[in-house]
mmCIF file of C-alpha atoms in Angstrom:
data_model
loop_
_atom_site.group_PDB
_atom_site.id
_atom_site.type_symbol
_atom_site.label_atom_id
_atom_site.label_comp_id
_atom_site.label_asym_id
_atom_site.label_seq_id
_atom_site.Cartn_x
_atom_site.Cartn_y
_atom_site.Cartn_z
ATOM 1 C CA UNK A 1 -122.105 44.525 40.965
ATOM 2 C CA UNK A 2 -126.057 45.264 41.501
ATOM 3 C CA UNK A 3 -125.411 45.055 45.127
ATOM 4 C CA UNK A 4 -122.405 47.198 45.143
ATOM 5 C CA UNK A 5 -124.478 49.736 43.193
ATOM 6 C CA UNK A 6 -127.444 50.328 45.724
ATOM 7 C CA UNK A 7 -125.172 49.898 49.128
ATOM 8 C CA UNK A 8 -122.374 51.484 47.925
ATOM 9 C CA UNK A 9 -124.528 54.653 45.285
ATOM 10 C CA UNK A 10 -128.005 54.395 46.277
ATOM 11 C CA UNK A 11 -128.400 53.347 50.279
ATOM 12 C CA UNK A 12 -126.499 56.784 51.318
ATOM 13 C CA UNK A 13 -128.977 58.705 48.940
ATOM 14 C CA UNK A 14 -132.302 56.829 49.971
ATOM 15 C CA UNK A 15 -131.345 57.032 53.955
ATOM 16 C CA UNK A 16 -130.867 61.181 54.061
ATOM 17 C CA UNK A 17 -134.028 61.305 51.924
ATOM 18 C CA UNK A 18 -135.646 58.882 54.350
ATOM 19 C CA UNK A 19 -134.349 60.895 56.900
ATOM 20 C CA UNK A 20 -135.935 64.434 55.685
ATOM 21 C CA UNK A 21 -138.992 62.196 55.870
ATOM 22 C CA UNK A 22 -139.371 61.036 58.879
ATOM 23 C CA UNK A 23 -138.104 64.700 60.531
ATOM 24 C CA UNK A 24 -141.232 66.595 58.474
ATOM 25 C CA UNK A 25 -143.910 63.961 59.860
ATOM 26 C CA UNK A 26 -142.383 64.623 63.596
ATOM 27 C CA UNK A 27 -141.801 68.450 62.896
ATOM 28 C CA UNK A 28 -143.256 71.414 62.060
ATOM 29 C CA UNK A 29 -140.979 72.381 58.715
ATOM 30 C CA UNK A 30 -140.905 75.404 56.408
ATOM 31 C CA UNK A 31 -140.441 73.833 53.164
ATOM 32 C CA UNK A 32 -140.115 76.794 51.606
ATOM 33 C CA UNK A 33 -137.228 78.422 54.068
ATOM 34 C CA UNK A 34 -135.477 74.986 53.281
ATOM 35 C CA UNK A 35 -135.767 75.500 49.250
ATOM 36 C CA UNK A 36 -134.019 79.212 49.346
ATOM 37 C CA UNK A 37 -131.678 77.914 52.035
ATOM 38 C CA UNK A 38 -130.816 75.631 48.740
ATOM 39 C CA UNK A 39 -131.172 78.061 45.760
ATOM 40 C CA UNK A 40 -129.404 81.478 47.320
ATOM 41 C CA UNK A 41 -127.335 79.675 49.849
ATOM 42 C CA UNK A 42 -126.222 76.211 48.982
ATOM 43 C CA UNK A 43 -125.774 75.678 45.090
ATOM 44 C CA UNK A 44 -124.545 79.386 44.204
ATOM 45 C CA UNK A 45 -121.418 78.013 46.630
ATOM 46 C CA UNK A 46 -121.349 74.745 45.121
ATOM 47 C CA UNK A 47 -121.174 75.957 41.127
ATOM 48 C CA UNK A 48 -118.562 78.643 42.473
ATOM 49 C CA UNK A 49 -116.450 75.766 44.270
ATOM 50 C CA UNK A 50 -116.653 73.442 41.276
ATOM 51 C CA UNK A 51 -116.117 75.727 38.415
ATOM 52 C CA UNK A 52 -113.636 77.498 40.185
ATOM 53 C CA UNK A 53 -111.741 74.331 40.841
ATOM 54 C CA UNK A 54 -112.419 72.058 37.728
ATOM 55 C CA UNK A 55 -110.075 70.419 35.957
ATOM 56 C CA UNK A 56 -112.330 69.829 32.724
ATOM 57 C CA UNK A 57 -111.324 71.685 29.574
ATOM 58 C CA UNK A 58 -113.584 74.453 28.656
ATOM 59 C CA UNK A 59 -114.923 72.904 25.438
ATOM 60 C CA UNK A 60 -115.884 70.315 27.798
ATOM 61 C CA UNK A 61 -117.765 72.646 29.895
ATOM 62 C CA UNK A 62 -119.431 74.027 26.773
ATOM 63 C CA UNK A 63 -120.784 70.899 25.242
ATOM 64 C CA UNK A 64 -122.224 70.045 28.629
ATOM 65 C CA UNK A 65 -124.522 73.374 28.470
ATOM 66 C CA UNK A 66 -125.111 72.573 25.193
ATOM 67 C CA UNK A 67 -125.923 68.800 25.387
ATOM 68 C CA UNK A 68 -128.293 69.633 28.420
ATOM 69 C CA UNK A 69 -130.150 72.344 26.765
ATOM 70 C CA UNK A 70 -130.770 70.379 23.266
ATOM 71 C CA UNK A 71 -131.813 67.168 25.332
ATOM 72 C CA UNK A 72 -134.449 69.304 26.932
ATOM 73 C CA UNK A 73 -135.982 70.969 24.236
ATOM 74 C CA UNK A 74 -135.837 67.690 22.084
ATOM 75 C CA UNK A 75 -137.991 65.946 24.957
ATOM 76 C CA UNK A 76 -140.255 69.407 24.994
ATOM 77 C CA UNK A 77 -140.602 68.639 21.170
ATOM 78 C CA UNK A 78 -142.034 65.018 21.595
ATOM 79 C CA UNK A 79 -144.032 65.958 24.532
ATOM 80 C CA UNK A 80 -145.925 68.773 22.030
ATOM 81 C CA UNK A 81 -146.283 66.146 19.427
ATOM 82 C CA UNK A 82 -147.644 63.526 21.508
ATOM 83 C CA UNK A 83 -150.134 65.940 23.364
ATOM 84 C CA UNK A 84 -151.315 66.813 19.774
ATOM 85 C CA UNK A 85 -151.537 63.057 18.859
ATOM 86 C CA UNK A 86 -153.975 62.447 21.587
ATOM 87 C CA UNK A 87 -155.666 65.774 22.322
ATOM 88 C CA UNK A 88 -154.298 66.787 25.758
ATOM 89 C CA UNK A 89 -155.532 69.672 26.655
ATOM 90 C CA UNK A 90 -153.168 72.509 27.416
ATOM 91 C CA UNK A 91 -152.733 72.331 31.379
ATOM 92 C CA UNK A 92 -152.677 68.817 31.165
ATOM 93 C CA UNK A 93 -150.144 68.939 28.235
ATOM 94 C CA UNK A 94 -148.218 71.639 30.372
ATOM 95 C CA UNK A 95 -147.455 69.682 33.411
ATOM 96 C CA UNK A 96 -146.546 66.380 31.281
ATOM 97 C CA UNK A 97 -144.197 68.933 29.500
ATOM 98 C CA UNK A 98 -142.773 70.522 32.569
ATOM 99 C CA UNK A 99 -142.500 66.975 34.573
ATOM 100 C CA UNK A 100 -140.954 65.447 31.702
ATOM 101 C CA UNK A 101 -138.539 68.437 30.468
ATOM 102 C CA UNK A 102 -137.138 69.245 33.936
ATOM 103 C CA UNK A 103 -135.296 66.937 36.022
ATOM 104 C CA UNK A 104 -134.315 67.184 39.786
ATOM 105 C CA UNK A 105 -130.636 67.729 38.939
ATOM 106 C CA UNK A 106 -129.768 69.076 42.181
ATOM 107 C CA UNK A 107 -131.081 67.529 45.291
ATOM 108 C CA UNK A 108 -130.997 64.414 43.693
ATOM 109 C CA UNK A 109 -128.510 64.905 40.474
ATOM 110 C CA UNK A 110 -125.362 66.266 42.330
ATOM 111 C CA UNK A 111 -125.615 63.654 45.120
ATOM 112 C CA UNK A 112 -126.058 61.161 42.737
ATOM 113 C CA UNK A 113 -123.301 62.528 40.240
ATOM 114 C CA UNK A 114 -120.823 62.434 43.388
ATOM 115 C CA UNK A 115 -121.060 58.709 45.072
ATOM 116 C CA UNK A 116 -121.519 57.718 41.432
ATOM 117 C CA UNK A 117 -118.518 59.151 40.041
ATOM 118 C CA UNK A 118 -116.640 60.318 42.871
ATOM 119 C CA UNK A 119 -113.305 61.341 40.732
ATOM 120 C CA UNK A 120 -111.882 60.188 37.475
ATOM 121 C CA UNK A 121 -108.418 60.828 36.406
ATOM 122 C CA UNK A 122 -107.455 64.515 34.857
ATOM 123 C CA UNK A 123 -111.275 64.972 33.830
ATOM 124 C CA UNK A 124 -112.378 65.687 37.222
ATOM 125 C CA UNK A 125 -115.162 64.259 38.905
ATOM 126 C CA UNK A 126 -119.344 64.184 38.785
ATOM 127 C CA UNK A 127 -120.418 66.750 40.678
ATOM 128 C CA UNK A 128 -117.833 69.018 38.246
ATOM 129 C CA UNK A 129 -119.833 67.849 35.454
ATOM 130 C CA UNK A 130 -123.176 68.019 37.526
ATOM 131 C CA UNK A 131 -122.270 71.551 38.454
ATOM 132 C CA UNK A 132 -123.324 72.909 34.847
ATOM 133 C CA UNK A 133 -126.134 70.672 34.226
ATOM 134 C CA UNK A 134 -127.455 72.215 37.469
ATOM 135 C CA UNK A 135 -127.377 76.024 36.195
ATOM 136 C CA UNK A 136 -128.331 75.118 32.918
ATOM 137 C CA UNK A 137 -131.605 73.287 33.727
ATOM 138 C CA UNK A 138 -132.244 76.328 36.461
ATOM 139 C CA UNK A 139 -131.683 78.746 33.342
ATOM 140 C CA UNK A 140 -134.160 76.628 31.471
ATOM 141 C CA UNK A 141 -136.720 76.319 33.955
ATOM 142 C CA UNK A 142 -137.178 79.843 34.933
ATOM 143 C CA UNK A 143 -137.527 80.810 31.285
ATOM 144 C CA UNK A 144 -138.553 78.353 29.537
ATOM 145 C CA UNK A 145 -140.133 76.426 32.312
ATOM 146 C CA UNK A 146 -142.323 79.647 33.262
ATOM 147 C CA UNK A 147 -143.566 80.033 29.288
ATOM 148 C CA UNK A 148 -144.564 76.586 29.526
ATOM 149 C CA UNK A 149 -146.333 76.954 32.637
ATOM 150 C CA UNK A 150 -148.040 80.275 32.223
ATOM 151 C CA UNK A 151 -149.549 78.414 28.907
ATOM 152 C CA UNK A 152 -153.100 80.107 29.654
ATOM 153 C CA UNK A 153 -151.163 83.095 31.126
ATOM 154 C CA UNK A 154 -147.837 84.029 29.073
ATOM 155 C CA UNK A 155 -145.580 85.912 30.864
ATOM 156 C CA UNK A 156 -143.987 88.892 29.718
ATOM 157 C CA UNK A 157 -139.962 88.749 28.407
ATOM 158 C CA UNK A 158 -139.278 91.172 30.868
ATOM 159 C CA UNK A 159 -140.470 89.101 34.104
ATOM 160 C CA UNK A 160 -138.378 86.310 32.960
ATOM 161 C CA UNK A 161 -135.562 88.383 32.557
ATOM 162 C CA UNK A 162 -136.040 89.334 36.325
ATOM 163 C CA UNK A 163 -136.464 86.408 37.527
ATOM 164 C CA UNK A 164 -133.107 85.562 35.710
ATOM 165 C CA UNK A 165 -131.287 88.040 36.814
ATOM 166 C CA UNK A 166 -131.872 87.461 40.594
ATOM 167 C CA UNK A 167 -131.297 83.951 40.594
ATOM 168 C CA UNK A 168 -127.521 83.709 42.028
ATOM 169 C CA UNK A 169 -126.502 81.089 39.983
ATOM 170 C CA UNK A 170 -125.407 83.491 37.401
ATOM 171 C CA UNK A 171 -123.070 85.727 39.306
ATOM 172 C CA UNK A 172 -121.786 82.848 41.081
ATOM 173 C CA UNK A 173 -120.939 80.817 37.410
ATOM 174 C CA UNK A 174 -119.279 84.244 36.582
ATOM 175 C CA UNK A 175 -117.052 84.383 39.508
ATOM 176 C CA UNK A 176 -116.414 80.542 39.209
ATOM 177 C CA UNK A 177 -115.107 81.138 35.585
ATOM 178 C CA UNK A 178 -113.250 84.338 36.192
ATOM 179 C CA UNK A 179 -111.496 82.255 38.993
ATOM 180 C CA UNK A 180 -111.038 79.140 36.925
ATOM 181 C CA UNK A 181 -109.279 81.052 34.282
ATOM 182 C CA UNK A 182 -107.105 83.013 36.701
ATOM 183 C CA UNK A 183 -105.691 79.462 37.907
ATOM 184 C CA UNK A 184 -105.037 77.909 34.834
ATOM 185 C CA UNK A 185 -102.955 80.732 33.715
ATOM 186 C CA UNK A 186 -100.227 79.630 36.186
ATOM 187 C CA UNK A 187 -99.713 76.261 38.125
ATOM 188 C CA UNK A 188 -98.735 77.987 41.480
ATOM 189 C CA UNK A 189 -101.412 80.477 41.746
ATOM 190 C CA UNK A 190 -104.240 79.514 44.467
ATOM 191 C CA UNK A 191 -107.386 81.347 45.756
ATOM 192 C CA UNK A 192 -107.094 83.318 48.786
ATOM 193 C CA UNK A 193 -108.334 81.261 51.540
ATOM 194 C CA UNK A 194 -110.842 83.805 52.573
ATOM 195 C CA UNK A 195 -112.600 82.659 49.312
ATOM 196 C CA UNK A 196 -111.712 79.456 48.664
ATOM 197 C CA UNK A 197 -111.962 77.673 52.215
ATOM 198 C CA UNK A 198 -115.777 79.329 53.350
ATOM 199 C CA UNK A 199 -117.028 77.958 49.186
ATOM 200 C CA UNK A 200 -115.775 74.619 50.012
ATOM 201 C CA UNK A 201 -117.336 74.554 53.504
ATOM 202 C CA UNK A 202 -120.946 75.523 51.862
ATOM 203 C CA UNK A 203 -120.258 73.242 48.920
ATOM 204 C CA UNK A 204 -119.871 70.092 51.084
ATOM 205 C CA UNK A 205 -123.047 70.893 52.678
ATOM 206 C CA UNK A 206 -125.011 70.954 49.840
ATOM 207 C CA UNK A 207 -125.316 67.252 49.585
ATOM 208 C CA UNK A 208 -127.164 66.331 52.788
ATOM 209 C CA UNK A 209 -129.531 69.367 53.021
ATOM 210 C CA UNK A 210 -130.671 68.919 49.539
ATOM 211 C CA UNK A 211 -131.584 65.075 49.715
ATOM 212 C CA UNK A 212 -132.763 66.447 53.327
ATOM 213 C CA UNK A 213 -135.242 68.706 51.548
ATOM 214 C CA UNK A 214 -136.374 66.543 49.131
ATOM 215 C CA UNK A 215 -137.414 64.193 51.555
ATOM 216 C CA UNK A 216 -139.255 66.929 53.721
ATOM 217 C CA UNK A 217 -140.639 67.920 50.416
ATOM 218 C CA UNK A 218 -142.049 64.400 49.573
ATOM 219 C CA UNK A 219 -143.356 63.484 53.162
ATOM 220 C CA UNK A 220 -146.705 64.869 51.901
ATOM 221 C CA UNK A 221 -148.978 62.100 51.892
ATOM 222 C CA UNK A 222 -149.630 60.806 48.194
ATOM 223 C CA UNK A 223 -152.486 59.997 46.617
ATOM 224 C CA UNK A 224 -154.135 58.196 43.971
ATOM 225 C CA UNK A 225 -153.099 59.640 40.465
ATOM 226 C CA UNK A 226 -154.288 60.009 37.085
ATOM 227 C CA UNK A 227 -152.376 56.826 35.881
ATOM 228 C CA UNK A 228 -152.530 57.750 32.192
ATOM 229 C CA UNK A 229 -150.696 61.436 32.124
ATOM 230 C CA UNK A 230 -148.458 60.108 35.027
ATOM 231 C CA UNK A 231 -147.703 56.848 33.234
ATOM 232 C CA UNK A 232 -146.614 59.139 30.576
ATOM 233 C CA UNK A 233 -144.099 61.148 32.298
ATOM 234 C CA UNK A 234 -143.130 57.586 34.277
ATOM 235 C CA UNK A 235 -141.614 56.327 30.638
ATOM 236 C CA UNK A 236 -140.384 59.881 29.185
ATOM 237 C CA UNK A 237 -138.730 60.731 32.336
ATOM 238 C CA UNK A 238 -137.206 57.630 33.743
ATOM 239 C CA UNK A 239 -136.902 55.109 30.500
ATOM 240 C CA UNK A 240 -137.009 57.518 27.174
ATOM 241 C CA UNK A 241 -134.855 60.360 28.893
ATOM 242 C CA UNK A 242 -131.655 58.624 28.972
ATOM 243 C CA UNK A 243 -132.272 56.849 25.475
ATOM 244 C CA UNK A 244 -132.730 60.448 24.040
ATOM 245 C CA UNK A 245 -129.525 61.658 26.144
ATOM 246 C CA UNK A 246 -127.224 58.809 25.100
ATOM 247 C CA UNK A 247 -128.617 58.788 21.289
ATOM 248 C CA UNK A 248 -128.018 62.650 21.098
ATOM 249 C CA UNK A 249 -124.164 62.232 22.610
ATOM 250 C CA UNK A 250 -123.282 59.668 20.112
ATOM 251 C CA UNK A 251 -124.925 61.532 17.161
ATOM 252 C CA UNK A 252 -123.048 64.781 18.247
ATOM 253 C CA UNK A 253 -119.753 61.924 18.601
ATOM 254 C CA UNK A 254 -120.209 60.577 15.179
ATOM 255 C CA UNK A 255 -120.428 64.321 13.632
ATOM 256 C CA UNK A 256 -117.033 65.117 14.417
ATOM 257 C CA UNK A 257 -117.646 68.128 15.802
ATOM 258 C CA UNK A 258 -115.036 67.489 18.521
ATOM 259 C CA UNK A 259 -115.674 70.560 21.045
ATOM 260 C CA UNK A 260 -118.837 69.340 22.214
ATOM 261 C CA UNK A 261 -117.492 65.251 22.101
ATOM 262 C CA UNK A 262 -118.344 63.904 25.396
ATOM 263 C CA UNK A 263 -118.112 60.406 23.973
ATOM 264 C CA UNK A 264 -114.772 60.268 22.998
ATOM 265 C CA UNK A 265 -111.244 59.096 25.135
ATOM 266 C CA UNK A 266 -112.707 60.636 28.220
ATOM 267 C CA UNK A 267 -116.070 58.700 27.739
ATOM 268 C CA UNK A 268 -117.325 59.172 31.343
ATOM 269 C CA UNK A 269 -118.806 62.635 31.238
ATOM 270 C CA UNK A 270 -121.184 61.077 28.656
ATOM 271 C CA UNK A 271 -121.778 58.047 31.257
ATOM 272 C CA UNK A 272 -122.824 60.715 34.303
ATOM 273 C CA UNK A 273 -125.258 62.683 31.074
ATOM 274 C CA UNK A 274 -126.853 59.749 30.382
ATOM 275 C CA UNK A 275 -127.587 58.712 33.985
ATOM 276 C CA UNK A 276 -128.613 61.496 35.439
ATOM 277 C CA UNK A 277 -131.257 62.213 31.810
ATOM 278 C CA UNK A 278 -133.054 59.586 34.355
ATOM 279 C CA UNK A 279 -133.673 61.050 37.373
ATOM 280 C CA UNK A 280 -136.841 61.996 38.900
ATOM 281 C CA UNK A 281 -139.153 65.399 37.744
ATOM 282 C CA UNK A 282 -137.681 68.808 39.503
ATOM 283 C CA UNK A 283 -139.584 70.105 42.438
ATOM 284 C CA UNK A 284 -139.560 73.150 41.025
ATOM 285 C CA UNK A 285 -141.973 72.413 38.825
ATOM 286 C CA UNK A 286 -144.564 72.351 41.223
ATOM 287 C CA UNK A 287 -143.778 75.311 42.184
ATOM 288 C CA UNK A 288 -144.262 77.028 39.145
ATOM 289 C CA UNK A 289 -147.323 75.058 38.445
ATOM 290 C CA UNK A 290 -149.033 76.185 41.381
ATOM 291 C CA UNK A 291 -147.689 80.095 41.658
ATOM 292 C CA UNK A 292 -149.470 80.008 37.928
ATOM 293 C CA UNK A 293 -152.780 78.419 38.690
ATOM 294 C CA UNK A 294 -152.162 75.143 36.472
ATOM 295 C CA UNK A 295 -152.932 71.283 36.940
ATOM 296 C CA UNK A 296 -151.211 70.998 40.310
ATOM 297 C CA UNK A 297 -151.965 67.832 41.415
ATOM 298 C CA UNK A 298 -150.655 66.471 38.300
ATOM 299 C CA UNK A 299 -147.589 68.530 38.939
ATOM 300 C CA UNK A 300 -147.632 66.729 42.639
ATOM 301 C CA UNK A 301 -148.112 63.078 41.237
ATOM 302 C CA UNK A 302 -145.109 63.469 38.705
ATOM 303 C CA UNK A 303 -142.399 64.586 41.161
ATOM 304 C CA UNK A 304 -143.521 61.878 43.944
ATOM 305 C CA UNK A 305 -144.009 58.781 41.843
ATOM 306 C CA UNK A 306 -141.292 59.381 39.429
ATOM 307 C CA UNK A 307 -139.219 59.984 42.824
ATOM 308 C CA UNK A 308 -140.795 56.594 44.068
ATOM 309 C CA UNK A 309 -140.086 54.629 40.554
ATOM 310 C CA UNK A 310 -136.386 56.147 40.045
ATOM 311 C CA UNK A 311 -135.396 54.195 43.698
ATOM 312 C CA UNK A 312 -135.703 51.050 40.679
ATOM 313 C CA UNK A 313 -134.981 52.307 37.114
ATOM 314 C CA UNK A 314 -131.992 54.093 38.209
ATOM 315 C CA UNK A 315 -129.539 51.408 39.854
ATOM 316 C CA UNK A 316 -130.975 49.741 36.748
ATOM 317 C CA UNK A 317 -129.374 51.929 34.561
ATOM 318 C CA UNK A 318 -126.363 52.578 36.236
ATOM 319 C CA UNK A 319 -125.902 48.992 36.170
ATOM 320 C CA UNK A 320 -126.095 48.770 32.372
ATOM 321 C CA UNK A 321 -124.203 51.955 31.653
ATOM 322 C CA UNK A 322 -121.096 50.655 33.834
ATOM 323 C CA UNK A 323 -121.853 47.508 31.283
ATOM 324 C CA UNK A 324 -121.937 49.185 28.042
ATOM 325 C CA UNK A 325 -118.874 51.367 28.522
#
């Protein structure tokens, strides 16, 4: 089965990656061009394709917002009281927060959510689930994220409501909705084909250029870290992150409260959570940490080696989550 995982989940993944590699040490690449070709191109199309077309109930959809926004503030929590423990100081303690908090759940997630768990049954399939994950750790970032960023700097309510407001993930979860709940009033309706063909067209594309850009983005040559904050955000990220994720689904399971149950008959939405709580840190953390004058190399070290380390601890836990359940 451990074979089957990385030649059948993992090879396609590592390869484009590898790819965007080897391209960026040959070529001359604007990483940044490639990141907005993502974020105003790419995954508005993607979230609008699969919310538009998803088959999950929309309590379903709601715990998944839900379950991803209390897993990262609960990891933001014991970040704050570890820093305190052991007397971090405040950029440090930012970037370990960030790194930790915010995981790459798009150029790495939604592949990964899609080879994973390609379709299952009525529920739908990964990148479905993947799809709100995605806008809800982008909502987080950019407001929460920034806070924690601009810790020596705090930013003003009203620039993080700007930057909100012209991310296109938002309009294009509206439409996706609005269109969702136009088909499942009636079994024969369909979207026009103007709308529906040119979102599935961008949405397949999203895959490739995003593991594409990741790869360009980690070509950078690394270099030695701070072992001891980075060794930190190695365990919270990649071993503690889907502990938290899997111990907060089956608390929410054993409550009862049934409209956030992710756990239950349907168990695999809770199986794609709980993998990817252990991907590697989010890019865009970086970016924030250097547009705000923090501990950027720190930010740097945490998004390559947790990239590096995930090529091991996630088959690993794929392996024992297609075990447990």
């Amino acid at each position: 089965m451990f074979t089957s995982i990385l030649l059948d989940v993992f090879a396609p993944i590592m390869l484009i990656i590898g790819l965007g590699v080897l391209v960026r040490r040959k070529f001359t690449l604007d990483i940044n061009t490639l990141s907005k070709l993502n974020i105003y191109f790419l995954v508005p199309a993607f979230i609008f394709h699969y919310v538009s077309t998803s088959t999950l109930p929309w309590s379903d959809m709601g715990g998944i917002v839900l379950v991803t926004m209390l897993q990262c503030m609960t990891l933001g929590l014991v970040v704050v009281g570890i820093g305190r423990l052991l007397h971090i100081s405040r950029p440090t303690l930012a970037a370990i927060a960030l790194a930790t908090m915010f995981y790459n759940s798009g150029n790495y997630g939604l592949p990964l959510a899609e080879l994973a768990y390609p379709g299952r049954g009525t529920v739908g399939n990964g990148a479905a689930v993947q799809a709100f994950v995605l806008m809800t750790m982008n909502l987080l970032n950019f407001t929460v994220g920034l806070w924690i960023a601009a810790a020596a700097k705090p930013v003003s309510l009203w620039t993080n409501v700007k930057r909100i407001v012209r991310l296109p993930m938002l309009p294009a979860l509206a439409g996706g909705m609005l269109c969702k709940l136009y088909l499942d009033g009636d079994a024969s309706r369909t979207l026009p084909i103007v709308i529906a063909k040119p979102a599935a067209y961008i949405a397949g594309a999203l895959v490739p250029v995003a593991l594409f850009t990741l790869g360009a983005q980690l070509a950078a040559r690394p270099r030695w870290p701070r072992w001891r904050p980075v060794g930190m955000v190695l365990f919270l990220r990649l071993i503690f992150g889907p502990i938290q994720m899997a111990a907060l689904l089956y608390a929410l399971h054993r409550t009862g409260y049934r409209s956030v149950d992710l756990w239950g008959e349907n168990a695999w939405p809770a199986e794609l959570l709980i993998l990817t709580a252990a991907v590697p840190t989010a890019v865009n953390t970086l970016l924030m940490t250097l547009e705000l004058d923090g501990d950027a190399d720190l930010a740097a070290d945490c998004v390559f080696w947790t990239t590096v380390f995930s090529c091991v601890t996630l088959p690993v836990w794929l392996l024992v989550i297609r075990s447990v359940f």
